[in-house]
Coordinates of C-alpha atoms and ligand atoms in Angstrom, one line a residue:
M1443 CA -77.6 96.9 143.2
L1444 CA -76.8 94.9 140.0
T1445 CA -75.4 97.6 137.8
T1446 CA -73.6 96.8 134.6
T1447 CA -71.8 99.2 132.3
I1448 CA -71.7 97.9 128.8
P1449 CA -69.4 99.7 126.4
Y1450 CA -70.6 99.7 122.8
A1451 CA -69.0 96.9 120.8
A1452 CA -68.0 97.4 117.2
S1453 CA -70.6 95.9 114.9
S1454 CA -69.5 93.1 112.6
R1455 CA -71.8 94.3 109.9
T1456 CA -71.7 97.6 108.1
P1457 CA -74.9 99.4 108.8
A1458 CA -76.9 100.7 105.9
M1459 CA -76.7 104.3 106.7
S1460 CA -77.2 107.2 104.5
P1461 CA -73.8 108.4 103.3
E1462 CA -75.0 112.0 103.4
F1463 CA -75.7 112.0 107.1
A1464 CA -73.3 109.3 108.4
D1465 CA -70.3 110.7 106.5
S1466 CA -71.1 114.3 107.3
A1467 CA -69.0 114.2 110.5
R1468 CA -66.1 113.0 108.4
S1469 CA -66.5 115.0 105.2
P1470 CA -64.4 118.2 105.4
V1471 CA -66.1 121.5 106.0
P1472 CA -65.6 123.5 102.8
P1473 CA -64.1 127.0 103.1
F1474 CA -66.8 129.4 104.1
D1475 CA -67.9 132.9 105.1
L1476 CA -70.2 132.8 108.1
V1477 CA -72.1 136.0 108.9
L1478 CA -73.4 136.1 112.5
F1479 CA -76.2 138.6 113.1
G1480 CA -76.5 139.3 116.8
A1481 CA -72.8 138.8 117.3
T1482 CA -72.7 140.8 120.5
G1483 CA -75.7 139.0 122.0
D1484 CA -76.1 136.3 124.6
L1485 CA -76.4 133.2 122.4
A1486 CA -73.4 134.2 120.4
A1487 CA -71.2 134.6 123.5
R1488 CA -72.6 131.5 125.3
K1489 CA -72.9 129.1 122.5
L1490 CA -72.1 130.1 118.9
F1491 CA -68.6 131.5 119.2
P1492 CA -67.5 128.9 121.8
A1493 CA -68.7 126.1 119.4
L1494 CA -66.9 127.7 116.5
L1495 CA -63.7 128.1 118.5
Q1496 CA -63.9 124.4 119.6
R1497 CA -64.3 123.3 116.0
Q1498 CA -61.4 125.5 115.0
I1499 CA -59.2 124.0 117.7
E1500 CA -60.2 120.5 116.4
G1501 CA -59.0 121.6 113.0
V1502 CA -62.4 121.3 111.4
L1503 CA -62.6 124.8 110.0
P1504 CA -60.6 125.3 106.9
D1505 CA -58.0 128.0 106.6
G1506 CA -59.1 131.2 104.8
S1507 CA -62.7 130.9 106.2
T1508 CA -64.1 134.0 107.8
I1509 CA -66.6 134.7 110.5
V1510 CA -68.2 138.1 110.3
G1511 CA -69.9 139.2 113.5
V1512 CA -72.7 141.7 112.9
G1513 CA -74.1 144.0 115.6
R1514 CA -75.5 147.4 116.0
S1515 CA -72.7 148.9 118.1
E1516 CA -70.0 150.7 116.3
M1517 CA -66.6 149.1 116.8
D1518 CA -63.7 147.9 114.7
D1519 CA -62.4 144.4 114.2
D1520 CA -59.9 144.6 117.0
A1521 CA -62.3 146.0 119.5
F1522 CA -64.7 143.2 118.7
R1523 CA -62.0 140.6 118.9
A1524 CA -60.9 141.9 122.3
Q1525 CA -64.5 141.8 123.6
L1526 CA -64.9 138.3 122.2
A1527 CA -61.6 137.1 123.8
E1528 CA -62.9 138.4 127.1
R1529 CA -66.2 136.6 126.7
I1530 CA -65.1 133.2 125.4
G1531 CA -61.4 133.0 126.1
D1532 CA -61.5 131.9 129.7
G1533 CA -59.4 128.7 130.2
R1534 CA -58.5 128.6 126.5
D1535 CA -55.0 128.2 125.0
R1536 CA -54.0 131.7 124.0
A1537 CA -52.4 130.6 120.7
A1538 CA -55.6 128.7 119.7
L1539 CA -57.7 131.7 120.7
D1540 CA -55.6 134.1 118.6
A1541 CA -55.7 131.8 115.6
F1542 CA -59.5 131.8 115.9
L1543 CA -59.8 135.5 116.4
R1544 CA -57.8 136.0 113.2
M1545 CA -60.8 134.5 111.3
V1546 CA -63.2 137.0 112.9
R1547 CA -64.2 140.4 111.5
Y1548 CA -66.9 142.8 112.7
V1549 CA -69.5 144.9 110.8
A1550 CA -71.8 147.4 112.4
L1551 CA -75.2 147.7 110.8
D1552 CA -78.9 148.1 111.6
V1553 CA -81.0 145.2 110.4
E1554 CA -84.0 147.5 109.9
R1555 CA -82.1 149.9 107.7
P1556 CA -81.3 148.1 104.4
E1557 CA -78.8 150.7 103.2
T1558 CA -76.5 149.9 106.2
F1559 CA -75.9 146.4 104.7
A1560 CA -73.6 148.0 102.2
A1561 CA -70.9 147.6 104.9
L1562 CA -71.2 143.9 104.6
V1563 CA -70.7 143.7 100.9
P1564 CA -66.8 144.0 100.9
H1565 CA -66.6 141.1 103.3
L1566 CA -68.4 138.7 100.9
T1567 CA -66.5 138.7 97.7
D1568 CA -66.1 135.0 96.9
T1569 CA -69.5 134.1 95.4
A1570 CA -68.6 130.5 94.9
R1571 CA -67.9 129.6 98.5
V1572 CA -70.3 128.5 101.1
R1573 CA -71.9 131.6 102.7
A1574 CA -74.0 131.1 105.9
F1575 CA -76.1 133.9 107.5
Y1576 CA -77.0 133.1 111.1
L1577 CA -79.8 135.2 112.4
S1578 CA -79.4 135.3 116.2
V1579 CA -81.8 138.2 116.3
A1580 CA -85.5 138.4 117.2
P1581 CA -87.7 136.8 114.5
A1582 CA -89.4 140.2 114.0
H1583 CA -86.1 141.2 112.1
Y1584 CA -85.9 138.2 109.8
A1585 CA -88.0 139.7 107.0
A1586 CA -86.0 142.9 106.9
T1587 CA -82.7 141.1 107.2
C1588 CA -83.4 138.7 104.3
G1589 CA -84.8 141.5 102.2
A1590 CA -81.7 143.6 102.7
L1591 CA -79.4 140.6 101.9
A1592 CA -81.2 140.1 98.7
T1593 CA -81.2 143.8 97.7
H1594 CA -77.4 143.9 98.1
G1595 CA -77.0 140.8 95.9
L1596 CA -75.6 138.7 98.8
V1597 CA -77.8 135.6 98.4
T1598 CA -75.7 133.4 96.1
P1599 CA -76.7 129.8 95.2
A1600 CA -74.3 128.5 97.9
A1601 CA -75.8 130.8 100.5
R1602 CA -77.9 129.5 103.4
I1603 CA -79.8 131.0 106.3
V1604 CA -80.0 129.8 109.9
V1605 CA -82.8 130.8 112.2
E1606 CA -83.6 129.9 115.8
K1607 CA -86.7 128.6 117.5
P1608 CA -89.4 129.5 118.3
I1609 CA -90.4 130.7 114.9
G1610 CA -93.3 133.1 115.6
H1611 CA -95.8 132.8 118.5
D1612 CA -98.5 130.9 116.6
L1613 CA -99.2 129.3 113.3
A1614 CA -100.1 132.5 111.5
S1615 CA -97.1 134.5 112.6
A1616 CA -94.8 131.5 111.9
V1617 CA -96.2 131.3 108.3
S1618 CA -95.7 134.9 107.8
I1619 CA -92.1 134.8 109.0
M1620 CA -91.3 131.7 107.0
D1621 CA -92.9 133.2 103.9
A1622 CA -90.7 136.3 104.3
V1623 CA -87.5 134.1 104.6
G1624 CA -88.8 131.9 101.8
R1625 CA -89.0 134.8 99.4
V1626 CA -85.3 135.0 99.5
F1627 CA -84.0 131.5 100.5
T1628 CA -85.3 128.2 99.3
E1629 CA -86.2 125.4 101.7
A1630 CA -82.9 123.7 100.9
Q1631 CA -81.1 126.8 101.9
T1632 CA -83.0 127.2 105.2
Y1633 CA -81.7 125.7 108.5
R1634 CA -84.2 126.0 111.4
I1635 CA -82.4 125.2 114.6
D1636 CA -83.8 123.4 117.5
H1637 CA -80.6 122.8 119.4
Y1638 CA -82.0 119.7 121.1
L1639 CA -81.6 117.9 117.8
G1640 CA -77.9 118.6 118.1
K1641 CA -77.5 117.1 121.5
E1642 CA -75.5 113.9 121.6
T1643 CA -78.1 111.9 123.4
V1644 CA -80.9 113.0 121.2
Q1645 CA -79.0 111.7 118.2
N1646 CA -78.3 108.6 120.3
L1647 CA -82.1 108.1 120.5
L1648 CA -82.0 107.3 116.8
V1649 CA -79.1 104.9 117.3
L1650 CA -80.7 103.2 120.3
R1651 CA -83.9 102.6 118.3
F1652 CA -82.6 101.8 114.9
A1653 CA -79.2 100.3 115.4
N1654 CA -80.5 97.7 117.9
T1655 CA -83.1 95.0 117.4
I1656 CA -84.3 94.5 120.9
F1657 CA -86.0 97.8 121.6
E1658 CA -87.9 98.3 118.3
R1659 CA -89.8 95.1 118.8
L1660 CA -91.2 96.4 122.1
W1661 CA -91.8 100.0 120.8
S1662 CA -95.6 100.0 120.4
N1663 CA -98.9 99.9 122.3
A1664 CA -98.6 96.1 122.4
D1665 CA -95.9 96.4 125.1
V1666 CA -95.7 100.1 126.2
D1667 CA -98.0 101.2 129.0
H1668 CA -97.2 104.9 128.9
V1669 CA -94.3 107.3 128.2
Q1670 CA -93.1 110.3 130.1
I1671 CA -90.9 113.0 128.7
T1672 CA -89.4 115.5 131.1
V1673 CA -87.2 118.5 130.5
A1674 CA -86.6 120.0 133.9
E1675 CA -84.4 123.1 134.4
E1676 CA -82.9 124.7 137.5
V1677 CA -82.5 128.1 136.0
G1678 CA -85.2 130.8 136.3
L1679 CA -86.0 133.8 134.2
E1680 CA -82.3 134.7 133.5
A1681 CA -82.7 138.3 132.4
R1682 CA -84.9 137.3 129.5
A1683 CA -88.1 138.9 130.5
G1684 CA -88.7 140.6 127.2
Y1685 CA -88.7 137.3 125.4
Y1686 CA -90.0 135.0 128.0
E1687 CA -93.1 137.1 129.0
K1688 CA -94.3 136.6 125.4
A1689 CA -93.3 133.0 125.1
G1690 CA -93.8 131.1 128.3
A1691 CA -92.9 127.4 128.6
L1692 CA -95.5 126.3 126.0
R1693 CA -93.9 128.3 123.2
D1694 CA -90.3 128.3 124.5
M1695 CA -90.0 124.6 125.1
V1696 CA -93.0 122.4 124.3
Q1697 CA -93.7 123.7 120.7
N1698 CA -90.1 122.8 119.8
H1699 CA -87.8 120.8 122.1
L1700 CA -90.4 118.5 123.7
L1701 CA -92.3 117.8 120.5
Q1702 CA -89.1 117.1 118.7
L1703 CA -88.1 114.6 121.3
L1704 CA -91.5 113.1 121.1
C1705 CA -91.1 112.7 117.3
L1706 CA -87.8 111.0 117.5
F1707 CA -89.1 108.7 120.2
A1708 CA -92.3 107.8 118.3
M1709 CA -91.6 108.0 114.6
E1710 CA -91.6 105.1 112.3
P1711 CA -88.2 103.9 111.2
P1712 CA -87.1 106.1 108.3
N1713 CA -85.7 104.3 105.3
T1714 CA -82.4 106.2 105.5
L1715 CA -80.9 109.0 107.6
D1716 CA -81.4 111.5 104.8
A1717 CA -82.9 114.8 105.9
D1718 CA -86.2 114.3 104.2
A1719 CA -86.6 110.6 105.1
V1720 CA -86.2 111.5 108.8
R1721 CA -88.3 114.7 108.6
D1722 CA -91.1 112.9 106.7
E1723 CA -91.5 110.5 109.6
K1724 CA -91.3 113.2 112.2
V1725 CA -94.0 115.3 110.5
R1726 CA -96.3 112.2 110.4
I1727 CA -96.1 112.1 114.2
L1728 CA -96.9 115.8 114.6
K1729 CA -99.9 115.4 112.3
A1730 CA -101.1 112.4 114.2
L1731 CA -101.1 114.1 117.6
R1732 CA -104.6 114.1 118.9
P1733 CA -105.6 117.8 119.1
I1734 CA -106.3 119.2 122.6
P1735 CA -109.3 121.4 121.9
E1736 CA -109.7 124.6 123.9
G1737 CA -112.5 123.0 125.9
E1738 CA -110.2 120.2 127.2
V1739 CA -107.2 122.2 128.4
L1740 CA -108.3 121.9 132.0
Q1741 CA -108.4 118.1 131.8
R1742 CA -105.3 117.5 129.6
T1743 CA -102.8 120.2 130.5
V1744 CA -101.3 122.0 133.5
R1745 CA -99.8 125.5 133.7
G1746 CA -97.5 126.5 136.5
Q1747 CA -95.4 129.4 137.7
Y1748 CA -92.7 129.2 140.3
R1749 CA -92.9 131.1 143.6
P1750 CA -89.9 131.6 145.9
G1751 CA -88.1 128.4 147.1
V1752 CA -84.8 126.7 147.3
V1753 CA -83.0 125.3 144.3
G1754 CA -79.7 123.5 144.7
G1755 CA -79.5 124.6 148.4
R1756 CA -79.9 128.3 147.4
A1757 CA -82.9 130.4 148.2
V1758 CA -84.3 131.8 145.0
K1759 CA -87.0 134.4 144.1
G1760 CA -90.3 133.6 142.6
Y1761 CA -90.9 134.5 138.9
A1762 CA -93.0 137.5 139.8
E1763 CA -90.3 138.8 142.1
E1764 CA -87.6 138.3 139.5
L1765 CA -89.8 140.1 137.0
G1766 CA -90.7 142.9 139.4
R1767 CA -94.4 142.5 138.8
E1768 CA -97.2 140.0 138.6
S1769 CA -97.4 137.9 135.5
A1770 CA -99.7 135.3 134.1
I1771 CA -97.1 133.6 132.0
E1772 CA -96.3 129.9 132.7
T1773 CA -92.8 128.7 133.6
F1774 CA -94.1 125.1 133.8
A1775 CA -96.3 123.1 131.4
A1776 CA -97.5 119.5 131.5
L1777 CA -99.6 117.9 128.8
R1778 CA -101.2 114.5 128.3
V1779 CA -101.0 113.7 124.7
E1780 CA -101.9 110.8 122.4
I1781 CA -100.7 109.8 119.0
D1782 CA -103.4 108.5 116.8
T1783 CA -101.5 105.9 114.8
W1784 CA -101.7 102.1 114.7
R1785 CA -98.5 101.9 116.7
W1786 CA -99.3 104.3 119.5
A1787 CA -103.1 104.3 119.8
G1788 CA -104.2 104.2 123.4
V1789 CA -100.7 104.9 124.9
P1790 CA -100.8 108.0 127.1
I1791 CA -97.8 110.2 126.7
F1792 CA -97.1 112.8 129.4
L1793 CA -94.9 115.8 128.7
R1794 CA -93.6 118.3 131.2
T1795 CA -91.1 121.0 131.4
G1796 CA -90.4 123.7 133.8
K1797 CA -87.9 126.2 135.2
R1798 CA -86.7 126.2 138.8
M1799 CA -87.5 122.6 139.2
S1800 CA -85.8 120.2 141.6
G1801 CA -82.8 119.7 139.3
R1802 CA -81.6 119.9 135.8
F1803 CA -82.7 116.6 134.2
S1804 CA -84.1 115.6 130.8
E1805 CA -85.3 112.1 130.2
I1806 CA -87.7 109.9 128.4
V1807 CA -89.2 107.2 130.5
V1808 CA -90.9 104.3 128.7
T1809 CA -92.9 102.1 131.1
F1810 CA -93.7 98.7 129.8
R1811 CA -96.9 96.7 130.5
P1812 CA -96.9 94.4 133.5
V1813 CA -96.3 90.7 133.0
P1814 CA -99.6 89.1 132.0
H1815 CA -99.6 86.7 135.0
S1816 CA -97.3 86.9 137.9
I1817 CA -96.0 83.8 139.7
F1818 CA -94.3 86.0 142.2
A1819 CA -97.4 87.4 143.9
G1820 CA -96.4 89.2 147.1
L1821 CA -92.7 88.8 146.6
G1822 CA -91.9 92.3 145.2
A1823 CA -91.0 95.3 147.4
D1824 CA -94.6 96.4 148.0
G1825 CA -96.0 93.0 147.1
A1826 CA -96.3 93.9 143.4
L1827 CA -93.8 93.6 140.6
A1828 CA -92.5 96.8 139.2
P1829 CA -93.0 97.1 135.5
N1830 CA -89.9 97.2 133.3
R1831 CA -88.8 100.7 132.5
L1832 CA -86.4 102.1 130.0
V1833 CA -85.0 105.5 131.0
I1834 CA -83.3 107.4 128.3
R1835 CA -81.4 110.2 130.1
L1836 CA -80.6 113.1 127.9
Q1837 CA -78.9 115.3 130.4
P1838 CA -77.0 115.4 132.7
D1839 CA -75.1 112.2 133.0
D1840 CA -76.5 110.9 129.7
G1841 CA -77.2 107.3 129.3
V1842 CA -79.7 104.5 129.2
Q1843 CA -81.1 102.6 132.1
L1844 CA -83.2 99.5 131.8
V1845 CA -85.1 98.8 135.0
T1846 CA -85.8 95.1 135.6
M1847 CA -86.9 92.8 138.4
A1848 CA -84.2 90.6 140.0
K1849 CA -83.9 88.2 142.8
I1850 CA -82.3 89.5 146.0
P1851 CA -79.5 87.1 146.7
G1852 CA -80.0 84.9 149.7
S1853 CA -80.9 81.4 150.6
G1854 CA -84.0 82.3 152.5
R1855 CA -87.4 83.3 151.2
L1856 CA -87.5 84.3 147.5
R1857 CA -87.6 88.1 147.4
L1858 CA -87.5 90.4 144.3
R1859 CA -86.4 93.9 143.8
E1860 CA -86.0 96.4 141.0
T1861 CA -82.4 96.7 139.7
G1862 CA -81.0 98.4 136.7
L1863 CA -78.8 97.8 133.7
D1864 CA -77.1 101.1 133.5
L1865 CA -75.2 102.5 130.5
R1866 CA -73.6 105.8 131.1
F1867 CA -72.1 107.3 128.0
G1868 CA -69.6 109.4 130.0
E1869 CA -68.1 106.2 131.4
A1870 CA -68.5 104.0 128.3
F1871 CA -66.7 106.5 126.0
E1872 CA -63.7 108.6 126.6
N1873 CA -64.8 111.1 124.0
R1874 CA -65.8 114.5 125.2
S1875 CA -69.5 115.1 124.7
P1876 CA -69.7 118.1 122.3
D1877 CA -72.1 120.9 122.7
A1878 CA -75.1 120.8 120.4
Y1879 CA -74.1 123.9 118.5
E1880 CA -70.7 122.3 117.5
R1881 CA -72.5 119.7 115.5
L1882 CA -75.2 121.9 114.2
L1883 CA -73.0 124.8 112.9
T1884 CA -70.7 122.4 111.0
D1885 CA -73.8 120.7 109.6
V1886 CA -74.9 124.0 108.2
L1887 CA -71.5 124.5 106.6
R1888 CA -71.6 121.0 105.1
G1889 CA -75.1 121.4 103.8
Q1890 CA -76.6 118.6 105.9
Q1891 CA -80.2 119.3 107.0
T1892 CA -81.2 116.1 108.9
L1893 CA -81.0 117.8 112.3
F1894 CA -82.9 120.9 111.3
M1895 CA -86.7 121.4 111.3
R1896 CA -88.4 121.5 108.0
R1897 CA -91.1 124.1 107.4
D1898 CA -94.0 121.6 107.5
E1899 CA -92.8 120.4 110.9
V1900 CA -92.8 123.9 112.4
E1901 CA -96.3 124.4 111.0
A1902 CA -97.7 121.1 112.3
A1903 CA -96.2 121.8 115.7
W1904 CA -98.0 125.2 115.9
R1905 CA -101.2 123.6 114.6
F1906 CA -101.1 121.4 117.7
I1907 CA -100.0 124.2 120.1
D1908 CA -102.4 126.9 119.0
P1909 CA -105.7 125.5 120.4
I1910 CA -103.9 124.9 123.7
A1911 CA -102.6 128.5 123.8
R1912 CA -106.1 129.8 123.0
G1913 CA -107.7 127.5 125.6
W1914 CA -105.3 128.8 128.2
A1915 CA -106.0 132.4 127.3
D1916 CA -109.8 131.8 127.6
R1917 CA -110.2 129.2 130.3
Y1918 CA -106.9 128.9 132.2
P1919 CA -105.6 132.4 132.4
V1920 CA -103.8 132.1 135.7
P1921 CA -101.1 129.4 136.1
H1922 CA -101.0 127.3 139.3
R1923 CA -98.2 128.2 141.6
Y1924 CA -95.4 125.8 142.5
T1925 CA -92.5 126.3 144.9
A1926 CA -89.2 126.8 143.2
G1927 CA -87.2 123.6 143.8
T1928 CA -90.2 121.3 143.3
N1929 CA -91.3 119.5 140.2
G1930 CA -94.3 121.7 139.3
P1931 CA -97.8 122.2 140.8
A1932 CA -99.8 119.5 142.5
Q1933 CA -102.1 119.5 139.5
A1934 CA -99.3 118.0 137.4
V1935 CA -99.2 115.1 139.7
G1936 CA -103.0 114.8 139.4
L1937 CA -102.7 114.8 135.6
I1938 CA -100.8 111.5 135.6
E1939 CA -102.0 110.0 138.9
R1940 CA -105.7 110.0 138.0
E1941 CA -104.7 107.4 135.4
G1942 CA -103.0 105.2 137.9
R1943 CA -99.4 106.2 136.9
S1944 CA -96.9 108.5 138.5
W1945 CA -94.0 110.7 137.4
L1946 CA -90.7 109.0 137.8
E1947 CA -88.8 111.6 139.8
Q1948 CA -85.0 112.0 140.0
P1949 CA -83.6 111.0 143.3
G1950 CA -84.2 113.9 145.6
G1951 CA -86.9 115.3 143.3
Ligands
BG6_2138 C1 -83.8 127.2 125.1 C2 -84.9 127.9 125.8 O1 -84.3 126.9 123.8 O2 -83.5 126.0 125.7 C3 -84.4 128.2 127.2 O3 -85.2 129.2 125.2 C4 -83.9 126.9 127.9 O4 -85.5 128.8 128.0 C5 -82.9 126.2 127.0 O5 -83.4 127.3 129.1 C6 -82.6 124.9 127.6 O6 -81.6 124.3 126.8 P1 -80.5 123.3 127.5 O7 -79.6 122.9 126.4 O8 -79.9 124.0 128.6 O9 -81.4 122.1 128.0

């Protein structure tokens, strides 16, 4: 197989990048106080504290900054530090960990009891410095938390708030949550996280499209036949029943991660990388998504739920068995969408995501139109020429693969086969690929909003999702079953194959 790894060469021209975004990775993080609500929770232990520790080891976090963990359980700073060391310290250099823990304090309070916020006040005395409140708690607590912060005079001009997706469970609830936050923090102070935007390869999508000339010229209905976006996971319910039973794959993944990927893939080139320039273009795509009315959900969408199977060589339970009861929530969703713009009209875009699929892989596959007239009739593998495909692999093994036709070497009869130009970022660059939260947390501290969702994006995404959710409730209440370790129910194959296309599966998928 003709496989070439091409490292990135330095450009001879200085790209016209927005200084705000491009320099943000180089501009120093100012001294800060970061208050982390939900500090004893899962996200904090798995992602937030490890990301902060990593940034501290890299020397990015200035001396004198503090991280105040907030939780409900009563404990003192030392007890919290000891708990944290146990949860995140594995394999870390002890001196580095200790230096990090010295930045950390702990405050016990109840976000639903405003008077308990008094305990936070002595930790936030420098009103001039950057102050970030990270709400790693259920959205139902956002209003009370913001209200209490305001009541205690903690919301300074340099304060900012960070909230996680999904915001609400439909447009109305999202609006009410965002209104409550908006009464205390301005839009410029609000950072809505979709951690997919912090992933290296997702940012690389912008670079691939807008730092190269060759792709953008092919990036439209003139040359693209169809697009597939897959986010497949191996994990199952993971002790998140309380949350997942209300969300399901549509609200947990499609409303945010998949639609964000679609926006970055499809948006028009922004004039700069400034937050609003990029977000203006993304929101245009969300608004141009052709609605899927309730009456069309059976033709244009598929819901699935995994039953027992084998994933990664290991027997796993079905969703209902993990949950301990029957459930009608979907762990898999596939959608056929269209973007009603001049550029994309007529190009079907297939989105799918699921838990307990054949592997963990996320990718965007762009299939180009076939050659208009083939002079190689009958010489391809099954007689036909395979269309060119660009595979943008987001994880794991991130990279870009361009599938092309080539001649099989030999002096006999001319024969053709698909081969690939294969760029693997892990091989092309020695740099460690950082976790999404490492970038996002320091962007918050630097005041850089490009990789965060603006309010109108969240609303537009819900406007698209709501009719699907209603259609599912009315007409598609029971998801189709799929065996864990496969790539969703057969109906998802039907969704794409009835249009003469098929999912590009990972090897072994
Ligand atoms: C989260 C979802 O936002 O993303 C999870 O709530 C999902 O259900 C996770 O597992 C996937 O993220 P990643 O970074 O592992 O692809």
